[in-house]
PDB file of C-alpha atoms and ligand atoms in Angstrom:
ATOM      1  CA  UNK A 243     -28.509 -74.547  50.827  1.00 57.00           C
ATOM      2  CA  UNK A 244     -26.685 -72.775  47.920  1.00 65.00           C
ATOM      3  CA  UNK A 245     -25.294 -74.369  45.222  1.00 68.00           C
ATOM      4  CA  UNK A 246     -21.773 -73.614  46.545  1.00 71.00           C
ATOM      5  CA  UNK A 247     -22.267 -75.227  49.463  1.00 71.00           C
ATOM      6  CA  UNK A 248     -23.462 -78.715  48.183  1.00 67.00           C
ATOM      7  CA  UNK A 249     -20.345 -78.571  46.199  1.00 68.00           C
ATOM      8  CA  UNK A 250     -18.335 -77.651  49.966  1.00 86.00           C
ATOM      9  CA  UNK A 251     -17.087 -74.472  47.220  1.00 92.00           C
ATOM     10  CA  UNK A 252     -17.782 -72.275  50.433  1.00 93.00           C
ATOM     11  CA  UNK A 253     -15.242 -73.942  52.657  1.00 93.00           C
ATOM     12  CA  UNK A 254     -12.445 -74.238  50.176  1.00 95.00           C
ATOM     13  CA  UNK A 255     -13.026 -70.761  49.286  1.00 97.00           C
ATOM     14  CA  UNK A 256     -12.736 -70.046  53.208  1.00 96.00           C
ATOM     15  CA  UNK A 257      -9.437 -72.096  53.276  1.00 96.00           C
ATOM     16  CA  UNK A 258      -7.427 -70.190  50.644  1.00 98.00           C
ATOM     17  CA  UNK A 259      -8.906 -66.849  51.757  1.00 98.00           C
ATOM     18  CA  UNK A 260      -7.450 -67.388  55.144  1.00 97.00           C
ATOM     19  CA  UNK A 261      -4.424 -69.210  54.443  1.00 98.00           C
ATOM     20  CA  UNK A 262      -3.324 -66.346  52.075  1.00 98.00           C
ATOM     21  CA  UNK A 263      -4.829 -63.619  54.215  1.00 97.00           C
ATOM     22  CA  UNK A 264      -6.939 -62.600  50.985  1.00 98.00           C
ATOM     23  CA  UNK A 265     -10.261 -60.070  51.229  1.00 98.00           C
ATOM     24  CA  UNK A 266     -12.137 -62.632  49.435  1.00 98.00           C
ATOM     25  CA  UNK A 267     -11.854 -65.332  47.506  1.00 98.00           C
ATOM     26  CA  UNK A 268     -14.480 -66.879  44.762  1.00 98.00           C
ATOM     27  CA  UNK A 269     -14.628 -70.266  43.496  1.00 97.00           C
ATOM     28  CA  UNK A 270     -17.001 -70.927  40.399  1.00 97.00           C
ATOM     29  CA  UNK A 271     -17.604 -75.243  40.115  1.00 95.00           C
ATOM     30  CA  UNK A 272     -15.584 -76.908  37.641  1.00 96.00           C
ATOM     31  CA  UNK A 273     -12.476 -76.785  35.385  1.00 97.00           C
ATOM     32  CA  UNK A 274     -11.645 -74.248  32.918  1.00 98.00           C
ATOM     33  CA  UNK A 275      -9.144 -76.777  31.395  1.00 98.00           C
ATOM     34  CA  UNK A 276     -11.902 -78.613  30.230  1.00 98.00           C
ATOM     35  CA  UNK A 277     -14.888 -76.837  30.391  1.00 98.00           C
ATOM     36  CA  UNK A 278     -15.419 -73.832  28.391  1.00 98.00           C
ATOM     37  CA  UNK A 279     -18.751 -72.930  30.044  1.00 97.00           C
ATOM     38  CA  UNK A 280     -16.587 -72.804  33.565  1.00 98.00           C
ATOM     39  CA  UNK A 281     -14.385 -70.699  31.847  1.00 98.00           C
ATOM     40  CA  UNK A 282     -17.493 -68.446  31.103  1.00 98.00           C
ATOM     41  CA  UNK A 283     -18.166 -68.752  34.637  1.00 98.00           C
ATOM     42  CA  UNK A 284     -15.119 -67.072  35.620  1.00 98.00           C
ATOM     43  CA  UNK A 285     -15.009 -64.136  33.687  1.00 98.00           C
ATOM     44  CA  UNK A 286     -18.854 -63.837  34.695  1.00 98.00           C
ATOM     45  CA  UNK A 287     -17.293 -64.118  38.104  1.00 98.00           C
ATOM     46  CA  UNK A 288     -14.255 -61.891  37.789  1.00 98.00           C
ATOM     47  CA  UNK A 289     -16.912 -59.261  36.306  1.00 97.00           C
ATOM     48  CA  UNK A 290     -19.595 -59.152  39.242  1.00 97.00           C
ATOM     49  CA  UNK A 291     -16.274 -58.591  41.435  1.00 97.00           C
ATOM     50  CA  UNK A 292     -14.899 -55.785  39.508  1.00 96.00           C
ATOM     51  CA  UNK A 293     -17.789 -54.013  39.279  1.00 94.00           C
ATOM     52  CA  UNK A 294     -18.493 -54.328  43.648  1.00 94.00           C
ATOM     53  CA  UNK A 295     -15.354 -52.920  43.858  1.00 94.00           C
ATOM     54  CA  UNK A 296     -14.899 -50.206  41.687  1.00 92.00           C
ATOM     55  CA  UNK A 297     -15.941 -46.240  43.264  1.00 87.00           C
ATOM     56  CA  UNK A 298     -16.831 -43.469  40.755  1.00 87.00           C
ATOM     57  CA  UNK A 299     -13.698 -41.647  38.465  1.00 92.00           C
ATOM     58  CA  UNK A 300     -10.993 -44.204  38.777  1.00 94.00           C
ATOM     59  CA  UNK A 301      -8.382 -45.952  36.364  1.00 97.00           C
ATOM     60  CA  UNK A 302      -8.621 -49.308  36.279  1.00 98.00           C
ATOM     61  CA  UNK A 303      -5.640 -51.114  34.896  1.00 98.00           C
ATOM     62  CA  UNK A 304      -6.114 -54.643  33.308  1.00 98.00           C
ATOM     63  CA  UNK A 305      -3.815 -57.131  31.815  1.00 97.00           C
ATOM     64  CA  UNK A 306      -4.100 -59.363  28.977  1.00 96.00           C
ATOM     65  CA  UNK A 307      -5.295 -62.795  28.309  1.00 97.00           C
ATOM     66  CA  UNK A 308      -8.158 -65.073  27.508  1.00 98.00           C
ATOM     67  CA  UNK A 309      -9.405 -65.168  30.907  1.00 98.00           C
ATOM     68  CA  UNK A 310      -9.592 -61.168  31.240  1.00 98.00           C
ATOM     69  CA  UNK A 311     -11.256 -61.231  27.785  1.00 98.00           C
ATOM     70  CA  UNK A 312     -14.115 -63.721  29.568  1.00 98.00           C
ATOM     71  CA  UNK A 313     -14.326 -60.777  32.062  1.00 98.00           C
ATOM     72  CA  UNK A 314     -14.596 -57.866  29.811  1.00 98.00           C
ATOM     73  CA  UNK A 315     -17.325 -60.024  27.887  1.00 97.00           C
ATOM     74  CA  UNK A 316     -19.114 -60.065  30.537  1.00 97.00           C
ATOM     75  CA  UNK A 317     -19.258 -56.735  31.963  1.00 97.00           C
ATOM     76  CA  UNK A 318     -22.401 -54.481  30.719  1.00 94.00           C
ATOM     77  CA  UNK A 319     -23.412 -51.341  31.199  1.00 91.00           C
ATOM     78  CA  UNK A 320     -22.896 -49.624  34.315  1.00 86.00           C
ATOM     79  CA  UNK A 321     -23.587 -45.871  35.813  1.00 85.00           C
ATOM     80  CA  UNK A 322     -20.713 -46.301  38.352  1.00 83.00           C
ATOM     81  CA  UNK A 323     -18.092 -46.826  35.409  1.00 90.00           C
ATOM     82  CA  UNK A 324     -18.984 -43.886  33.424  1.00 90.00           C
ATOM     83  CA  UNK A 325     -16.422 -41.614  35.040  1.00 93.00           C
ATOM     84  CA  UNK A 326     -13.872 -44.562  34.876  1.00 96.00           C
ATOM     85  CA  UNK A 327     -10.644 -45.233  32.787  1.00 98.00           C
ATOM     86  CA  UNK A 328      -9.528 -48.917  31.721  1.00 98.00           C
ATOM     87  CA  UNK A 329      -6.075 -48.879  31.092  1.00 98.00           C
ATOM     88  CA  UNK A 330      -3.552 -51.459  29.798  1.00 97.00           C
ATOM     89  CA  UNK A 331      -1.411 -52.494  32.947  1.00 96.00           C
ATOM     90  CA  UNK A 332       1.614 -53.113  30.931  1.00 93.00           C
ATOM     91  CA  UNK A 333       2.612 -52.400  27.386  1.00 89.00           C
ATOM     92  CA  UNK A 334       3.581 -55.177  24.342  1.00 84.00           C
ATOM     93  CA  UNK A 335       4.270 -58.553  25.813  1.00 86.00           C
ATOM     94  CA  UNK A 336       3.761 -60.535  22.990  1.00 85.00           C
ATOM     95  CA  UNK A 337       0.287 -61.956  22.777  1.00 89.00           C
ATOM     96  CA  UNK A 338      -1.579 -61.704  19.942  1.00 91.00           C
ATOM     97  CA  UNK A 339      -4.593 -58.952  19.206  1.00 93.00           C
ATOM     98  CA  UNK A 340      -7.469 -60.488  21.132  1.00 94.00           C
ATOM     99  CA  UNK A 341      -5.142 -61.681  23.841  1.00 95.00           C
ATOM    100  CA  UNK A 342      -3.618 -58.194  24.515  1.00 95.00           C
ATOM    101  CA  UNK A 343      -4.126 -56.055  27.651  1.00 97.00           C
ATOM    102  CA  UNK A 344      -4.857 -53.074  25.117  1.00 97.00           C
ATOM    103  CA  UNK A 345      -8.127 -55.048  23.733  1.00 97.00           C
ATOM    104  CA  UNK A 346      -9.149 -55.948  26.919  1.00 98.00           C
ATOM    105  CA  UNK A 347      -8.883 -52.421  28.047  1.00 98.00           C
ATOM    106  CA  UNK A 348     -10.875 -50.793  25.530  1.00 98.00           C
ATOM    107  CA  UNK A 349     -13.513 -53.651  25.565  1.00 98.00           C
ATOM    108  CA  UNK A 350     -14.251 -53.492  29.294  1.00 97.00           C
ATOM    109  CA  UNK A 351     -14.400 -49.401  28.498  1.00 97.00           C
ATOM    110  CA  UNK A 352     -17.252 -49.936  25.411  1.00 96.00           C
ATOM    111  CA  UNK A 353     -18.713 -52.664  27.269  1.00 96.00           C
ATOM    112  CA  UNK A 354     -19.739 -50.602  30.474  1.00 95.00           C
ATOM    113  CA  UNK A 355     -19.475 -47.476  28.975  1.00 95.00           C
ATOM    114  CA  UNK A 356     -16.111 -46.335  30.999  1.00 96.00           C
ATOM    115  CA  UNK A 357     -13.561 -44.410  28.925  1.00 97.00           C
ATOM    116  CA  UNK A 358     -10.075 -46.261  27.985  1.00 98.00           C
ATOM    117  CA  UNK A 359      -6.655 -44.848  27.252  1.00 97.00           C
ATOM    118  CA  UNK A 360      -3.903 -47.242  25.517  1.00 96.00           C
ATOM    119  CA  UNK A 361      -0.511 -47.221  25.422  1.00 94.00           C
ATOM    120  CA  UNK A 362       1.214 -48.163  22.424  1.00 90.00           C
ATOM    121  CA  UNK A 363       4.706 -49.960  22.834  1.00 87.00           C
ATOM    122  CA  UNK A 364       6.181 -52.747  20.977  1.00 82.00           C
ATOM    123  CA  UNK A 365       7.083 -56.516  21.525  1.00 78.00           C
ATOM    124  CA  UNK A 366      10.404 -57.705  22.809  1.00 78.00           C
ATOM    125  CA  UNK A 367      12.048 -54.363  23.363  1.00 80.00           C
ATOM    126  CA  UNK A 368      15.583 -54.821  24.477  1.00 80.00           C
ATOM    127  CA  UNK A 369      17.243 -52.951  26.948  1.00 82.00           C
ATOM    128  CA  UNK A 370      18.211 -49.851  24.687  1.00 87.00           C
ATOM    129  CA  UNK A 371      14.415 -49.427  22.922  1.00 85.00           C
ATOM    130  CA  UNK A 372      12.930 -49.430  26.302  1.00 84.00           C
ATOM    131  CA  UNK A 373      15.646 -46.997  27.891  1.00 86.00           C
ATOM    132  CA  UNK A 374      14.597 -44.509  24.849  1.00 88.00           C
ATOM    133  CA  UNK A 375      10.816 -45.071  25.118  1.00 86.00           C
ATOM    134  CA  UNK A 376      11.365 -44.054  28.669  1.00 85.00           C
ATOM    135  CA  UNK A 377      12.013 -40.791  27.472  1.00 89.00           C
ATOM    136  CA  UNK A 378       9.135 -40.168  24.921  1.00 91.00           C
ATOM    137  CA  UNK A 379       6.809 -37.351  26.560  1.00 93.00           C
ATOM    138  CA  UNK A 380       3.903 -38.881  25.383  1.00 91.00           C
ATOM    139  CA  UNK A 381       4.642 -42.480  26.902  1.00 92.00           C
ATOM    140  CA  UNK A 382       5.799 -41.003  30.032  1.00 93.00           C
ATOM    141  CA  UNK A 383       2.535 -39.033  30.388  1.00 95.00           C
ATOM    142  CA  UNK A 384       0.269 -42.130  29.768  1.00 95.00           C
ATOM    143  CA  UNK A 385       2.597 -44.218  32.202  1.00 94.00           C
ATOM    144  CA  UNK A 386       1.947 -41.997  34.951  1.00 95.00           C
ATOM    145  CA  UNK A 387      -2.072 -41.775  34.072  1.00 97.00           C
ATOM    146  CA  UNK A 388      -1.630 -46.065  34.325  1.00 97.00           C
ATOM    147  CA  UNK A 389       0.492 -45.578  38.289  1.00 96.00           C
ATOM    148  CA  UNK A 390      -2.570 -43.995  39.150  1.00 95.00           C
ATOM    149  CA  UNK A 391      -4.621 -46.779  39.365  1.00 97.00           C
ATOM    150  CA  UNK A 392      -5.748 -48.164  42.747  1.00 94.00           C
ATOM    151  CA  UNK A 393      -7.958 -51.268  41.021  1.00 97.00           C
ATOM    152  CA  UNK A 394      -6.046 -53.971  39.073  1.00 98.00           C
ATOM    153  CA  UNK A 395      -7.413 -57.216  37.089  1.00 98.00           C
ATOM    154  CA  UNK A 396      -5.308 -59.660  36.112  1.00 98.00           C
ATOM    155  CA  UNK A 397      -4.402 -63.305  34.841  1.00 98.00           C
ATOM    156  CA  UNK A 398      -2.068 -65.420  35.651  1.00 98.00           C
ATOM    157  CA  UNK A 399      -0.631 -68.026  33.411  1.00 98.00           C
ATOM    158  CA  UNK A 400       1.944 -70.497  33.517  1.00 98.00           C
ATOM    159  CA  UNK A 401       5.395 -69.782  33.693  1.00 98.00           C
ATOM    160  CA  UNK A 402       6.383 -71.609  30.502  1.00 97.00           C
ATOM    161  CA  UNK A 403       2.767 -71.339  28.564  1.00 97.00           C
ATOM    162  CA  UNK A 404       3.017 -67.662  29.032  1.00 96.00           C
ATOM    163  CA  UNK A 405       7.243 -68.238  27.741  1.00 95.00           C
ATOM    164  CA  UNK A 406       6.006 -70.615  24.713  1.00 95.00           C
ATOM    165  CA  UNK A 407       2.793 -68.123  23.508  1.00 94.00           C
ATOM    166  CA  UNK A 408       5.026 -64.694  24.278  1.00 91.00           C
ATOM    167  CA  UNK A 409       7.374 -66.142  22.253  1.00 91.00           C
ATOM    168  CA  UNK A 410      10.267 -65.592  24.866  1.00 92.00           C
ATOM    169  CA  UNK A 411      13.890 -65.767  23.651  1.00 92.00           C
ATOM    170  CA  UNK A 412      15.097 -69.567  23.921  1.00 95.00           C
ATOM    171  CA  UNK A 413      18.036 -67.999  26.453  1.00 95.00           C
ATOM    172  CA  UNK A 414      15.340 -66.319  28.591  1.00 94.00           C
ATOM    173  CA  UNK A 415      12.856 -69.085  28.447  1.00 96.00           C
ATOM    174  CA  UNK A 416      16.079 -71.838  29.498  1.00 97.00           C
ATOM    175  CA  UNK A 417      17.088 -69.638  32.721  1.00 97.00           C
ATOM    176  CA  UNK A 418      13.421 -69.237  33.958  1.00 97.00           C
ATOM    177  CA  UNK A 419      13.179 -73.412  33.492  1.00 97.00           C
ATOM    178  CA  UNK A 420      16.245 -73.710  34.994  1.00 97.00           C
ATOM    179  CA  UNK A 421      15.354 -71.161  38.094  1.00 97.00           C
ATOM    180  CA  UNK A 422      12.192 -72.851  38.795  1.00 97.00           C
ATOM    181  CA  UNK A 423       9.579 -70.420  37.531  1.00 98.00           C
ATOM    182  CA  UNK A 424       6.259 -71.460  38.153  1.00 98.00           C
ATOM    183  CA  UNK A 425       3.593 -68.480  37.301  1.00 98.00           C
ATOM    184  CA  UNK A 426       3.250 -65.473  34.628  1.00 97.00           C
ATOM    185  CA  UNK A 427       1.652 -62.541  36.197  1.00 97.00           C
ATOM    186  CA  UNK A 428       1.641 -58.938  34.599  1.00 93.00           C
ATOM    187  CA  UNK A 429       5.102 -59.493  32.628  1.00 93.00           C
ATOM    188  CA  UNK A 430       6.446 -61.095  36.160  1.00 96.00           C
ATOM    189  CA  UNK A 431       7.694 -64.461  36.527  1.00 97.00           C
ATOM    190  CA  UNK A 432       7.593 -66.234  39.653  1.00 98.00           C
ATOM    191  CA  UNK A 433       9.172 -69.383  41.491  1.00 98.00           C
ATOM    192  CA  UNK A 434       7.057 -71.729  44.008  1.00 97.00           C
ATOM    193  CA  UNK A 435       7.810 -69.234  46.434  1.00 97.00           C
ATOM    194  CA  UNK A 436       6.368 -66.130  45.224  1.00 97.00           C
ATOM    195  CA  UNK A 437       9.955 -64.420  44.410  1.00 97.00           C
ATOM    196  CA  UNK A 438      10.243 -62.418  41.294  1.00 97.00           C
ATOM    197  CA  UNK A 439      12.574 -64.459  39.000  1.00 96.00           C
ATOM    198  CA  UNK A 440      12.309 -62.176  35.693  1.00 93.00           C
ATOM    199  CA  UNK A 441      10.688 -58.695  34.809  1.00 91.00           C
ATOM    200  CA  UNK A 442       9.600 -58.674  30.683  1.00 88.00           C
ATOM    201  CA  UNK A 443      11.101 -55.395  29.192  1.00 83.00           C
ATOM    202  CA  UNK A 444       7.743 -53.246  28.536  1.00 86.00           C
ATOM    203  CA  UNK A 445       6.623 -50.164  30.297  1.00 89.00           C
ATOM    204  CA  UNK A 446       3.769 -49.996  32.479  1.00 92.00           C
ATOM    205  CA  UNK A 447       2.819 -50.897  36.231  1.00 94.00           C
ATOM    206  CA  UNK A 448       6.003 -51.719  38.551  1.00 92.00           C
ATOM    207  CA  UNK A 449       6.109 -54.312  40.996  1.00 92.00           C
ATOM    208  CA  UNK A 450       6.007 -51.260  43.472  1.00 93.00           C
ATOM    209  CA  UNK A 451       2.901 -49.557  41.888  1.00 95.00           C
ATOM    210  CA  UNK A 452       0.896 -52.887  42.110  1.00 95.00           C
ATOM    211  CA  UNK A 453       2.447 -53.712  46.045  1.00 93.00           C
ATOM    212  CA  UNK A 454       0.692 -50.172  46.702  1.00 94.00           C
ATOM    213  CA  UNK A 455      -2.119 -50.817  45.452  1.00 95.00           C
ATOM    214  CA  UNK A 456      -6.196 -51.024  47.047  1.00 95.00           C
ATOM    215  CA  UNK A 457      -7.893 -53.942  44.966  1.00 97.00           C
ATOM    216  CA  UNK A 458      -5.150 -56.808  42.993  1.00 98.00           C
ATOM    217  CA  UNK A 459      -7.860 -59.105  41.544  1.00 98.00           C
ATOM    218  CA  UNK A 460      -6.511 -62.031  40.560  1.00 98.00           C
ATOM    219  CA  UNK A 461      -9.085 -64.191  38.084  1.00 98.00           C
ATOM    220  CA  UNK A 462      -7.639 -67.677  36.651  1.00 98.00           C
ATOM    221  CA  UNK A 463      -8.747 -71.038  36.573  1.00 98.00           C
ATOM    222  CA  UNK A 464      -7.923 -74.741  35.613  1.00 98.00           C
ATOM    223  CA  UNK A 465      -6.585 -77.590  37.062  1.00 98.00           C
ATOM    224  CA  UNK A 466      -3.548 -77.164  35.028  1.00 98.00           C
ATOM    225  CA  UNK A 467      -2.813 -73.293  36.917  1.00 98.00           C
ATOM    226  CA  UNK A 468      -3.260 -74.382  40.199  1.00 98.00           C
ATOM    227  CA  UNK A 469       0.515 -74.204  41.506  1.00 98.00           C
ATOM    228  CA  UNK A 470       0.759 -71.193  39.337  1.00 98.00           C
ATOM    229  CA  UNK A 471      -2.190 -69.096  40.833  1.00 98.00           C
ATOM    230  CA  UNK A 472      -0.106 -70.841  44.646  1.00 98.00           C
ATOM    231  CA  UNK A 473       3.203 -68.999  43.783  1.00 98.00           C
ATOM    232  CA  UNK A 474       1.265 -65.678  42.998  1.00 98.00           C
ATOM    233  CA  UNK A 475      -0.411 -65.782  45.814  1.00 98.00           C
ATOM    234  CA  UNK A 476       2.672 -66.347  48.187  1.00 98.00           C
ATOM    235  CA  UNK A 477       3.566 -63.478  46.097  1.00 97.00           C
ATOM    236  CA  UNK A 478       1.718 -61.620  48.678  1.00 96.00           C
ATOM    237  CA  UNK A 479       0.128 -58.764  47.307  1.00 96.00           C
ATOM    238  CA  UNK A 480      -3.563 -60.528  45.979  1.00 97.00           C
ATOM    239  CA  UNK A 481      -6.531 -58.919  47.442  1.00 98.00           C
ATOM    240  CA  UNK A 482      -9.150 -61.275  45.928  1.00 98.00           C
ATOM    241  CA  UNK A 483      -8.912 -64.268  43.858  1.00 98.00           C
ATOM    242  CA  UNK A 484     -11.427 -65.752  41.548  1.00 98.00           C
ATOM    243  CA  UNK A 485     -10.629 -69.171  40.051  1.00 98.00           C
ATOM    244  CA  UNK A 486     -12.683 -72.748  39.992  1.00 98.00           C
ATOM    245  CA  UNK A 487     -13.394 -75.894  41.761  1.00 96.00           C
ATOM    246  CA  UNK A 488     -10.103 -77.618  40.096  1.00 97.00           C
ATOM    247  CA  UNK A 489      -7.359 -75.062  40.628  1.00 98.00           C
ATOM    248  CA  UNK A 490      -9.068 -73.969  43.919  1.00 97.00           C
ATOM    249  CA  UNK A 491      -8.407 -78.402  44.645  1.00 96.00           C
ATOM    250  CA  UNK A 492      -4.690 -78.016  43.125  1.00 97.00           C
ATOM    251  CA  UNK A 493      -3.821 -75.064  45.887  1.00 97.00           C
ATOM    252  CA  UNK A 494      -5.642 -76.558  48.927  1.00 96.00           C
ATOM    253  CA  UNK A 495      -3.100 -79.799  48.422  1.00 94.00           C
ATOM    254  CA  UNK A 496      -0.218 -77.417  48.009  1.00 94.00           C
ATOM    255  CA  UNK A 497      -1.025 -76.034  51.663  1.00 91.00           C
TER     256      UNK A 497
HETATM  257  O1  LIG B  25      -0.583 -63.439  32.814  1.00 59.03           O
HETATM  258  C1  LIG B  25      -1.143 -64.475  32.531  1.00 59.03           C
HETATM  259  C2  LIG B  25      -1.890 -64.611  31.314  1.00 59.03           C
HETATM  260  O2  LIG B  25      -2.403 -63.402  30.939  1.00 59.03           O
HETATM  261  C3  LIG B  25      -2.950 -65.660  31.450  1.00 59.03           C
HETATM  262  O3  LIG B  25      -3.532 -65.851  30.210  1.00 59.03           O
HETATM  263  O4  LIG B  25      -5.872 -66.120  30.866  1.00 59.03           O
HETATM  264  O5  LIG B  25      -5.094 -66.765  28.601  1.00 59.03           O
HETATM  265  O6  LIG B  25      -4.439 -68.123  30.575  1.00 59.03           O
HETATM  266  P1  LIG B  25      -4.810 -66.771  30.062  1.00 59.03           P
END
C-alpha cells in the first residue's frame, strides 16, 4: 500500500473532499506547526498541484505568505508555464518583503520560467488613498490584467495572526475579535461560518472575481489552522485544498 494509506491520509482526504464538495483534496503526514520538513512538504505539495492544473498562456494570481513561498520554492522549470503570468492577487497588506504576494509572484515566474507582472500599492491605505488609486490608469490597467485570472493560490492564516503580523489597527483588530473572526484569506476575514466579516483596503481580486473563478487552491497547514482552513472552506468557493495530517485531524472533528 502507499504511504498515505498506512497513515489512513487517503480516507481523511476523502472525508473533507466530500464534505466540502471540493475537486480534490491533499493531505501531506504531519504538522507544519512543528515540523518544518512538513511544511516543505506542503509547498512541495501545493507545487505538483499547481502545475497539473495550469493550461498554456494564463495569469495565475497568488497571495502572500510563508506557505506560498514553500510553493514557489518548489516549483522548477516548466514548458507549460512559459506563456504564463504570476500575478499578485491583492496589493500591500502589510507583510513584510519575503512574505508578500509580490515576491511570491515573481519567484514562482523565475522559478518556472513564467513571466510576472506586479502591482505596486501601499500598506494600510484608508478609504480616500484607495478611492484615488482607483483612478490611476496604470493601476487600473494591471487590476484588470489580475481579474483575468482563472487559477488562484492562496494561504490562509489565522484571523488574529494574520491581524497581529499585518499590523491591523487596534479598532479593526477589536471588532474582528469581537465578531468572531476565525480565518485570513486574500485580505478577507472570516467567522466559523464562512461569512465575510472584513475586506482589507488594497486593490486587487474581489470576492466576486475569485467566486468566478476555475481553480481556488487553497494550501495551509498546522494543527494550529485547522478551524481556520474549516471557516474558508464553508466559505464555499475552494476547489482543492492542500494541508497536513494535523489540520486535516482539526477539520474532520469540526464536522
Ligand atoms: O492569508 C493567509 C496568510 O497568507 C497565511 O500566511 O502561510 O505564513 O501562515 P502563512
Amino acid at each position: 500500500p502507499l504511504v498515505k494509506d498506512l497513515f489512513g491520509l487517503t480516507e481523511l482526504e476523502e472525508r473533507i473532499r466530500s464534505h466540502f464538495g471540493l475537486k480534490q483534496v491533499v493531505i501531506v503526514p504531519g504538522d507544519s506547526d512543528t515540523s518544518p520538513h512538513t511544511k516543505k512538504e506542503l509547498g512541495r505539495a501545493g507545487a505538483a498541484v499547481l502545475l497539473k492544473h495550469v493550461s498554456q498562456d494564463e495569469v495565475i494570481a497568488v497571495t502572500g505568505g510563508s506557505t506560498t513561498a514553500e510553493v514557489a520554492y518548489h516549483l522548477s522549470s516548466s514548458n507549460s508555464l512559459k506563456g504564463s503570468w504570476f500575478v499578485p492577487a491583492r496589493g500591500g497588506l502589510g507583510e513584510s518583503l519575503e512574505f508578500q504576494a509580490n515576491t511570491i509572484a515573481s519567484t514562482m515566474a523565475k522559478k518556472t520560467g513564467a513571466k510576472y507582472r506586479l502591482l505596486h500599492v501601499p500598506d494600510h491605505l484608508g478609504e480616500e488613498a484607495y478611492q484615488s488609486l482607483m483612478q490611476d490608469s496604470t493601476i487600473l490597467e494591471i487590476i484588470q490584467f489580475i481579474r483575468k485570472a482563472r487559477i488562484v493560490v492562496h494561504g490562509i492564516g489565522e484571523a488574529m495572526v494574520m491581524a497581529r503580523r499585518r499590523k491591523v489597527d487596534a479598532g479593526t483588530t477589536s471588532n474582528l475579535q469581537q465578531d468572531g473572526a476565525l480565518a485570513e484569506a486574500f485580505g478577507y476575514y472570516f467567522d466559523r461560518g464562512g461569512k465575510i466579516l472584513h475586506k482589507m483596503p488594497t486593490v486587487g481580486l474581489r470576492i466576486e472575481d475569485i467566486q468566478e473563478m476555475d481553480c481556488v487552491i487553497g494550501v495551509a497547514g498546522g494543527k494550529s489552522k485547522g478551524e481556520a482552513i474549516a471557516s474558508v472552506l464553508r466559505f464555499g468557493q475552494e476547489d482543492i485544498l492542500v494541508t497536513d495530517e494535523a489540520a486535516a485531524i482539526e477539520i474532520v472533528h469540526l464536522l
